[in-house]
């Protein structure tokens, strides 16, 4: 029951850490509370698994300064090499997003699971880490398993059906770490606009800005999906990263036209419903009924959907309490954290999975822990 490393959580970052540590010759035990490892991986990228992004190293992650050492050491090229070593080929789309050649998330999970087992890592599913204590220079999990170091890779709170229940935060808090209040991110925004129910299910390409008074908090451009009580789609989810109470969304439903071009075009057409030539009919009708310009539709934001509908967690373990070059705790020698349990998150496009691999590999890298005696 003694190991070099115990990893709590068999999600993306935990599996990357397990493979890295086991390949370095360390004895590794991975504990996963769900019946199988990596369930959340299967749901990413609409089942295709957007593994990474060519531009991850320069992406504007939250707490980017902290994430930088991991991202510099494990960029897109290193990500490709990591998965190639596990027997998985990737391909890149026009936006720099990387996917498995099979276009199936199951291929990614299989490569990780088989890779961890092949390297010698032991994995126990249906096994929650309910207790974590440090005594006499070692860690004890559930009063049963002992290790000289522990890596907490338990994820955040997003998509709880796939295993993220916030339990990693409780373990870290019990060991003295500060937890920044977790909030849903990359999630649908709830809006107050009476015409929304009539637009449910319609998709448009738009430029969107999240504003607080006159301050623009975040801008995005891409697909907007109307729901009966708000907006979803990639552009809306990107805005949710900057949400705060009292915000308003401004939508430009015709971002390819300037105000002048649009006015000239509508003057030429002079039809009963001129916007129907540019927008889906129901959207055109709603814009006309609202009395607003299609270049500036204002939607008061009432909040976001909950963790059940979120892709990632904003908040988590305060990164100031971890060494960015090792991901080891500054408070508890031998304790490491990686992935979504840390207060690091990015936008859509493979950036959050890339952080999971990069941080997992860094946390799993074999090293002498702070405070460990030389042997």
Coordinates of C-alpha atoms in Angstrom, one line a residue:
X1 CA 0.0 0.0 0.0
X2 CA 3.0 2.3 -0.4
X3 CA 3.6 4.3 -3.6
X4 CA 5.8 7.0 -4.9
X5 CA 2.9 9.0 -6.1
X6 CA -0.9 8.9 -5.5
X7 CA -3.0 10.8 -8.0
X8 CA -6.5 11.8 -7.0
X9 CA -8.6 12.0 -10.2
X10 CA -8.4 10.1 -13.5
X11 CA -9.5 12.9 -15.8
X12 CA -7.4 14.6 -18.4
X13 CA -4.8 16.1 -16.1
X14 CA -4.7 13.1 -13.8
X15 CA -4.1 10.6 -16.6
X16 CA -1.3 12.8 -18.1
X17 CA 0.3 13.0 -14.7
X18 CA 0.0 9.2 -14.2
X19 CA 1.6 8.5 -17.6
X20 CA 4.5 10.9 -17.0
X21 CA 5.2 9.6 -13.5
X22 CA 5.0 5.9 -14.3
X23 CA 7.1 6.3 -17.5
X24 CA 9.8 7.8 -15.2
X25 CA 9.8 4.6 -13.1
X26 CA 7.7 5.8 -10.2
X27 CA 5.1 3.6 -8.6
X28 CA 1.8 5.3 -9.2
X29 CA -1.7 4.8 -7.8
X30 CA -4.6 6.6 -9.4
X31 CA -7.9 6.9 -7.5
X32 CA -11.1 7.8 -9.4
X33 CA -14.5 8.2 -7.8
X34 CA -16.4 7.4 -11.0
X35 CA -17.0 3.9 -12.4
X36 CA -14.5 4.6 -15.2
X37 CA -11.7 6.9 -15.9
X38 CA -11.9 10.0 -18.1
X39 CA -15.7 10.2 -18.6
X40 CA -15.6 14.0 -19.1
X41 CA -13.1 13.5 -22.0
X42 CA -15.7 11.6 -23.9
X43 CA -18.0 14.7 -23.8
X44 CA -15.5 17.2 -25.1
X45 CA -15.7 18.7 -28.6
X46 CA -19.2 17.3 -29.2
X47 CA -17.7 13.8 -28.9
X48 CA -14.7 14.6 -31.1
X49 CA -12.4 15.9 -28.4
X50 CA -10.7 19.1 -29.3
X51 CA -7.4 18.0 -27.8
X52 CA -5.4 21.2 -28.1
X53 CA -4.8 24.4 -30.0
X54 CA -1.8 25.5 -32.0
X55 CA -2.0 28.9 -30.3
X56 CA -2.2 27.6 -26.7
X57 CA 1.1 29.1 -25.6
X58 CA -0.1 32.6 -26.4
X59 CA -3.7 32.2 -25.3
X60 CA -5.0 34.6 -22.7
X61 CA -5.7 32.2 -19.9
X62 CA -6.9 33.4 -16.6
X63 CA -3.8 33.6 -14.4
X64 CA -1.7 33.3 -17.6
X65 CA 1.5 34.3 -15.7
X66 CA 1.1 31.3 -13.5
X67 CA 0.3 28.9 -16.4
X68 CA 3.2 30.2 -18.5
X69 CA 6.0 27.8 -17.4
X70 CA 3.8 24.7 -18.0
X71 CA 2.6 26.0 -21.4
X72 CA 6.1 26.9 -22.5
X73 CA 7.4 23.4 -21.6
X74 CA 4.4 21.7 -23.2
X75 CA 3.3 23.5 -26.3
X76 CA 1.3 22.2 -29.3
X77 CA 4.3 20.3 -30.7
X78 CA 4.9 18.6 -27.4
X79 CA 1.2 17.8 -27.2
X80 CA 1.4 16.1 -30.6
X81 CA 4.5 14.2 -29.6
X82 CA 2.9 13.1 -26.3
X83 CA -0.1 11.6 -28.0
X84 CA 2.0 10.2 -30.8
X85 CA 3.9 8.3 -28.2
X86 CA 0.6 6.8 -27.0
X87 CA -0.2 5.7 -30.5
X88 CA -2.6 8.5 -31.4
X89 CA -2.4 10.8 -34.4
X90 CA -3.8 14.3 -34.5
X91 CA -5.0 16.6 -37.2
X92 CA -5.3 20.4 -37.3
X93 CA -8.2 22.5 -38.6
X94 CA -8.1 26.0 -40.1
X95 CA -8.5 27.6 -36.7
X96 CA -5.5 25.8 -35.2
X97 CA -7.6 23.3 -33.2
X98 CA -6.2 19.8 -32.9
X99 CA -8.4 16.7 -33.0
X100 CA -7.7 12.9 -33.0
X101 CA -7.5 11.5 -36.6
X102 CA -10.4 9.3 -35.8
X103 CA -12.5 12.3 -34.8
X104 CA -13.7 10.3 -31.8
X105 CA -13.1 11.3 -28.2
X106 CA -13.0 7.6 -27.3
X107 CA -9.7 7.2 -29.2
X108 CA -8.2 9.9 -26.9
X109 CA -9.4 8.2 -23.7
X110 CA -8.3 4.8 -24.9
X111 CA -4.8 6.1 -25.7
X112 CA -4.5 7.6 -22.2
X113 CA -5.9 4.6 -20.3
X114 CA -3.8 2.1 -22.2
X115 CA -0.8 4.3 -21.9
X116 CA -1.1 4.6 -18.1
X117 CA -1.6 0.9 -17.7
X118 CA 1.3 0.1 -20.1
X119 CA 3.6 2.4 -18.1
X120 CA 2.7 0.5 -14.9
X121 CA 0.3 2.9 -13.2
X122 CA -2.3 1.2 -11.0
X123 CA -5.9 2.5 -11.3
X124 CA -8.8 2.1 -8.9
X125 CA -12.2 3.3 -10.1
X126 CA -15.3 3.7 -7.9
X127 CA -12.8 4.8 -5.2
X128 CA -13.2 8.3 -3.8
X129 CA -10.4 10.0 -1.8
X130 CA -12.4 10.9 1.2
X131 CA -9.4 11.6 3.5
X132 CA -6.0 13.0 2.9
X133 CA -3.5 13.6 5.7
X134 CA 0.2 14.3 5.9
X135 CA 2.1 12.8 8.7
X136 CA 5.8 11.9 9.4
X137 CA 6.8 13.2 6.0
X138 CA 4.3 11.1 3.9
X139 CA 0.7 11.3 2.8
X140 CA -2.0 8.9 3.8
X141 CA -5.2 8.6 1.7
X142 CA -8.3 7.0 3.3
X143 CA -6.1 5.7 6.1
X144 CA -5.0 3.0 3.7
X145 CA -2.6 4.2 0.9
X146 CA 0.7 5.8 1.6
X147 CA 2.9 8.0 -0.7
X148 CA 5.7 10.4 -0.6
X149 CA 3.8 12.8 -2.9
X150 CA 0.2 13.3 -3.9
X151 CA -1.2 15.0 -7.0
X152 CA -4.7 16.4 -6.8
X153 CA -6.2 16.3 -10.2
X154 CA -9.9 16.0 -9.2
X155 CA -11.2 18.7 -11.6
X156 CA -13.6 21.5 -10.7
X157 CA -17.4 21.6 -10.4
X158 CA -18.4 21.8 -14.1
X159 CA -20.4 19.0 -15.6
X160 CA -20.9 17.0 -12.4
X161 CA -22.5 14.2 -14.3
X162 CA -19.1 13.4 -15.7
X163 CA -17.4 13.3 -12.3
X164 CA -16.4 16.9 -11.3
X165 CA -18.0 17.4 -7.9
X166 CA -15.6 19.9 -6.3
X167 CA -14.2 17.2 -3.9
X168 CA -10.6 18.3 -4.8
X169 CA -11.3 21.7 -3.4
X170 CA -12.3 20.2 0.0
X171 CA -9.1 18.2 0.2
X172 CA -6.9 21.2 -0.6
X173 CA -8.9 23.4 1.9
X174 CA -8.3 20.8 4.6
X175 CA -4.6 21.1 4.0
X176 CA -4.7 24.8 4.4
X177 CA -5.1 26.0 0.9
X178 CA -7.3 29.0 -0.2
X179 CA -10.1 28.3 -2.7
X180 CA -11.2 31.1 -4.9
X181 CA -15.0 30.7 -5.1
X182 CA -15.8 28.4 -8.0
X183 CA -18.2 29.8 -10.7
X184 CA -19.6 28.3 -13.9
X185 CA -17.6 29.3 -17.0
X186 CA -18.0 28.7 -20.8
X187 CA -21.7 28.5 -20.1
X188 CA -25.0 29.9 -21.4
X189 CA -25.9 33.4 -20.4
X190 CA -29.4 34.1 -19.1
X191 CA -30.9 37.3 -20.5
X192 CA -33.9 39.4 -20.0
X193 CA -35.4 40.0 -23.5
X194 CA -39.2 39.3 -24.1
X195 CA -38.6 38.3 -27.7
X196 CA -36.2 35.4 -26.8
X197 CA -38.8 32.6 -26.7
X198 CA -39.7 33.3 -30.3
X199 CA -36.1 32.8 -31.4
X200 CA -35.5 29.5 -29.5
X201 CA -33.2 27.2 -31.5
X202 CA -32.1 29.7 -34.1
X203 CA -28.4 30.3 -34.8
X204 CA -26.7 33.4 -36.2
X205 CA -23.2 34.6 -36.6
X206 CA -22.7 37.7 -34.6
X207 CA -20.2 40.0 -32.9
X208 CA -20.9 40.3 -29.2
X209 CA -19.6 42.6 -26.4
X210 CA -20.2 42.1 -22.7
X211 CA -20.4 45.5 -21.1
X212 CA -20.7 46.9 -17.6
X213 CA -21.9 50.5 -17.8
X214 CA -19.7 51.8 -20.6
X215 CA -16.8 49.4 -20.0
X216 CA -16.3 46.5 -22.4
X217 CA -15.4 43.5 -20.3
X218 CA -14.9 41.0 -23.2
X219 CA -15.7 40.8 -26.9
X220 CA -16.2 37.8 -29.1
X221 CA -17.4 36.8 -32.6
X222 CA -18.9 33.6 -33.8
X223 CA -22.0 31.5 -33.4
X224 CA -24.9 32.7 -31.2
X225 CA -27.6 30.2 -30.3
X226 CA -30.8 31.7 -29.0
X227 CA -32.6 29.9 -26.2
X228 CA -35.9 30.6 -24.5
X229 CA -34.2 32.5 -21.7
X230 CA -30.8 33.6 -23.0
X231 CA -28.0 32.9 -25.5
X232 CA -25.6 30.1 -26.0
X233 CA -23.1 29.1 -28.7
X234 CA -19.3 29.7 -28.7
X235 CA -19.5 33.5 -28.8
X236 CA -21.8 33.7 -25.8
X237 CA -19.8 31.1 -23.8
X238 CA -16.6 33.1 -24.4
X239 CA -18.4 36.2 -22.9
X240 CA -19.4 34.2 -19.8
X241 CA -15.7 34.1 -18.7
X242 CA -16.0 37.8 -17.8
X243 CA -19.6 37.9 -16.5
X244 CA -20.4 40.0 -13.4
X245 CA -23.8 41.0 -12.1
X246 CA -25.3 44.0 -13.8
X247 CA -23.8 43.3 -17.3
X248 CA -25.4 43.9 -20.7
X249 CA -24.7 42.1 -24.0
X250 CA -24.6 44.1 -27.2
X251 CA -25.1 42.0 -30.3
X252 CA -24.1 43.1 -33.8
X253 CA -26.1 40.6 -35.9
X254 CA -24.5 41.8 -39.1
X255 CA -20.8 42.1 -38.4
X256 CA -19.8 41.9 -42.1
X257 CA -21.5 45.2 -42.8
X258 CA -20.8 48.7 -41.5
X259 CA -23.7 51.0 -40.5
X260 CA -23.4 52.9 -43.7
X261 CA -23.4 49.8 -45.9
X262 CA -26.4 48.4 -44.1
X263 CA -28.4 51.6 -44.5
X264 CA -27.6 51.9 -48.2
X265 CA -28.6 48.3 -48.8
X266 CA -31.9 48.6 -46.9
X267 CA -32.7 51.8 -48.8
X268 CA -32.1 50.0 -52.1
X269 CA -34.3 47.0 -51.2
X270 CA -37.3 48.9 -49.7
X271 CA -39.2 45.7 -48.9
X272 CA -41.8 45.0 -46.3
X273 CA -39.3 43.1 -44.1
X274 CA -35.9 44.1 -45.5
X275 CA -33.8 42.3 -42.8
X276 CA -35.3 39.0 -43.9
X277 CA -32.8 39.1 -46.8
X278 CA -29.9 39.2 -44.3
X279 CA -31.2 37.3 -41.2
X280 CA -33.4 34.3 -40.5
X281 CA -37.0 35.5 -40.8
X282 CA -37.9 35.1 -37.1
X283 CA -34.7 37.0 -36.1
X284 CA -35.5 39.8 -38.6
X285 CA -39.1 40.0 -37.2
X286 CA -37.8 40.2 -33.6
X287 CA -35.3 43.0 -34.5
X288 CA -38.0 45.1 -36.2
X289 CA -40.4 44.5 -33.3
X290 CA -37.8 45.5 -30.7
X291 CA -37.2 48.8 -32.5
X292 CA -33.5 48.3 -32.1
X293 CA -30.8 48.3 -34.8
X294 CA -29.5 44.9 -35.9
X295 CA -26.1 46.4 -35.3
X296 CA -26.8 47.0 -31.6
X297 CA -29.2 44.6 -29.9
X298 CA -29.0 45.2 -26.1
X299 CA -29.8 42.2 -23.8
X300 CA -29.6 42.7 -20.0
X301 CA -27.8 39.7 -18.5
X302 CA -29.5 38.1 -15.5
X303 CA -26.8 35.5 -14.8
X304 CA -25.4 32.3 -16.1
X305 CA -26.7 28.7 -16.2
X306 CA -25.4 26.5 -13.4
X307 CA -22.4 24.0 -13.2
X308 CA -24.6 21.3 -14.7
X309 CA -24.4 23.2 -18.1
X310 CA -20.9 24.6 -17.8
X311 CA -17.8 23.4 -19.7
X312 CA -15.2 24.6 -17.1
X313 CA -14.9 26.1 -13.7
X314 CA -13.7 29.6 -13.0
X315 CA -12.0 29.8 -9.6
X316 CA -10.4 27.1 -7.6
X317 CA -7.1 26.7 -5.7
X318 CA -5.3 30.0 -5.4
X319 CA -2.3 29.8 -7.7
X320 CA -0.3 32.1 -5.4
X321 CA 0.1 29.1 -3.1
X322 CA 1.7 26.9 -5.7
X323 CA 5.1 27.0 -7.5
X324 CA 4.4 27.6 -11.2
X325 CA 7.6 25.8 -12.2
X326 CA 6.6 22.6 -10.5
X327 CA 3.0 22.9 -9.4
X328 CA 4.0 21.9 -5.9
X329 CA 2.3 23.5 -3.0
X330 CA 4.2 26.2 -1.2
X331 CA 2.3 25.3 2.0
X332 CA 2.6 21.4 2.0
X333 CA 5.8 19.8 0.7
X334 CA 5.0 16.9 -1.6
X335 CA 1.5 18.1 -2.5
X336 CA 0.9 19.0 -6.2
X337 CA -2.2 20.1 -8.1
X338 CA -3.0 20.3 -11.8
X339 CA -5.8 20.9 -14.2
X340 CA -9.1 22.5 -13.4
X341 CA -8.7 22.3 -9.7
X342 CA -6.3 25.2 -10.0
X343 CA -7.6 28.7 -10.7
X344 CA -6.7 28.6 -14.4
X345 CA -9.1 28.5 -17.3
X346 CA -9.2 29.5 -21.0
X347 CA -11.7 30.0 -23.8
X348 CA -13.2 27.6 -26.3
X349 CA -11.0 25.8 -28.8
X350 CA -9.0 23.2 -27.0
X351 CA -7.3 25.6 -24.6
X352 CA -8.6 24.0 -21.4
X353 CA -7.7 20.5 -22.4
X354 CA -4.3 21.7 -23.3
X355 CA -3.9 23.2 -19.9
X356 CA -4.9 19.8 -18.4
X357 CA -2.2 17.9 -20.4
X358 CA 0.5 20.6 -19.8
X359 CA -0.2 20.9 -16.1
X360 CA -0.6 17.1 -15.6
X361 CA 2.8 16.4 -17.3
X362 CA 4.5 19.1 -15.2
X363 CA 3.0 17.8 -11.9
X364 CA 3.8 14.2 -12.8
X365 CA 7.4 14.9 -13.7
X366 CA 9.7 13.0 -11.3
X367 CA 11.6 15.3 -8.9
X368 CA 12.7 15.5 -5.3
X369 CA 10.0 17.2 -3.4
X370 CA 10.6 20.4 -1.3
X371 CA 11.8 19.3 2.1
X372 CA 12.7 15.8 1.1
X373 CA 16.0 14.6 2.4
X374 CA 18.6 13.7 -0.2
X375 CA 19.2 10.0 -0.5

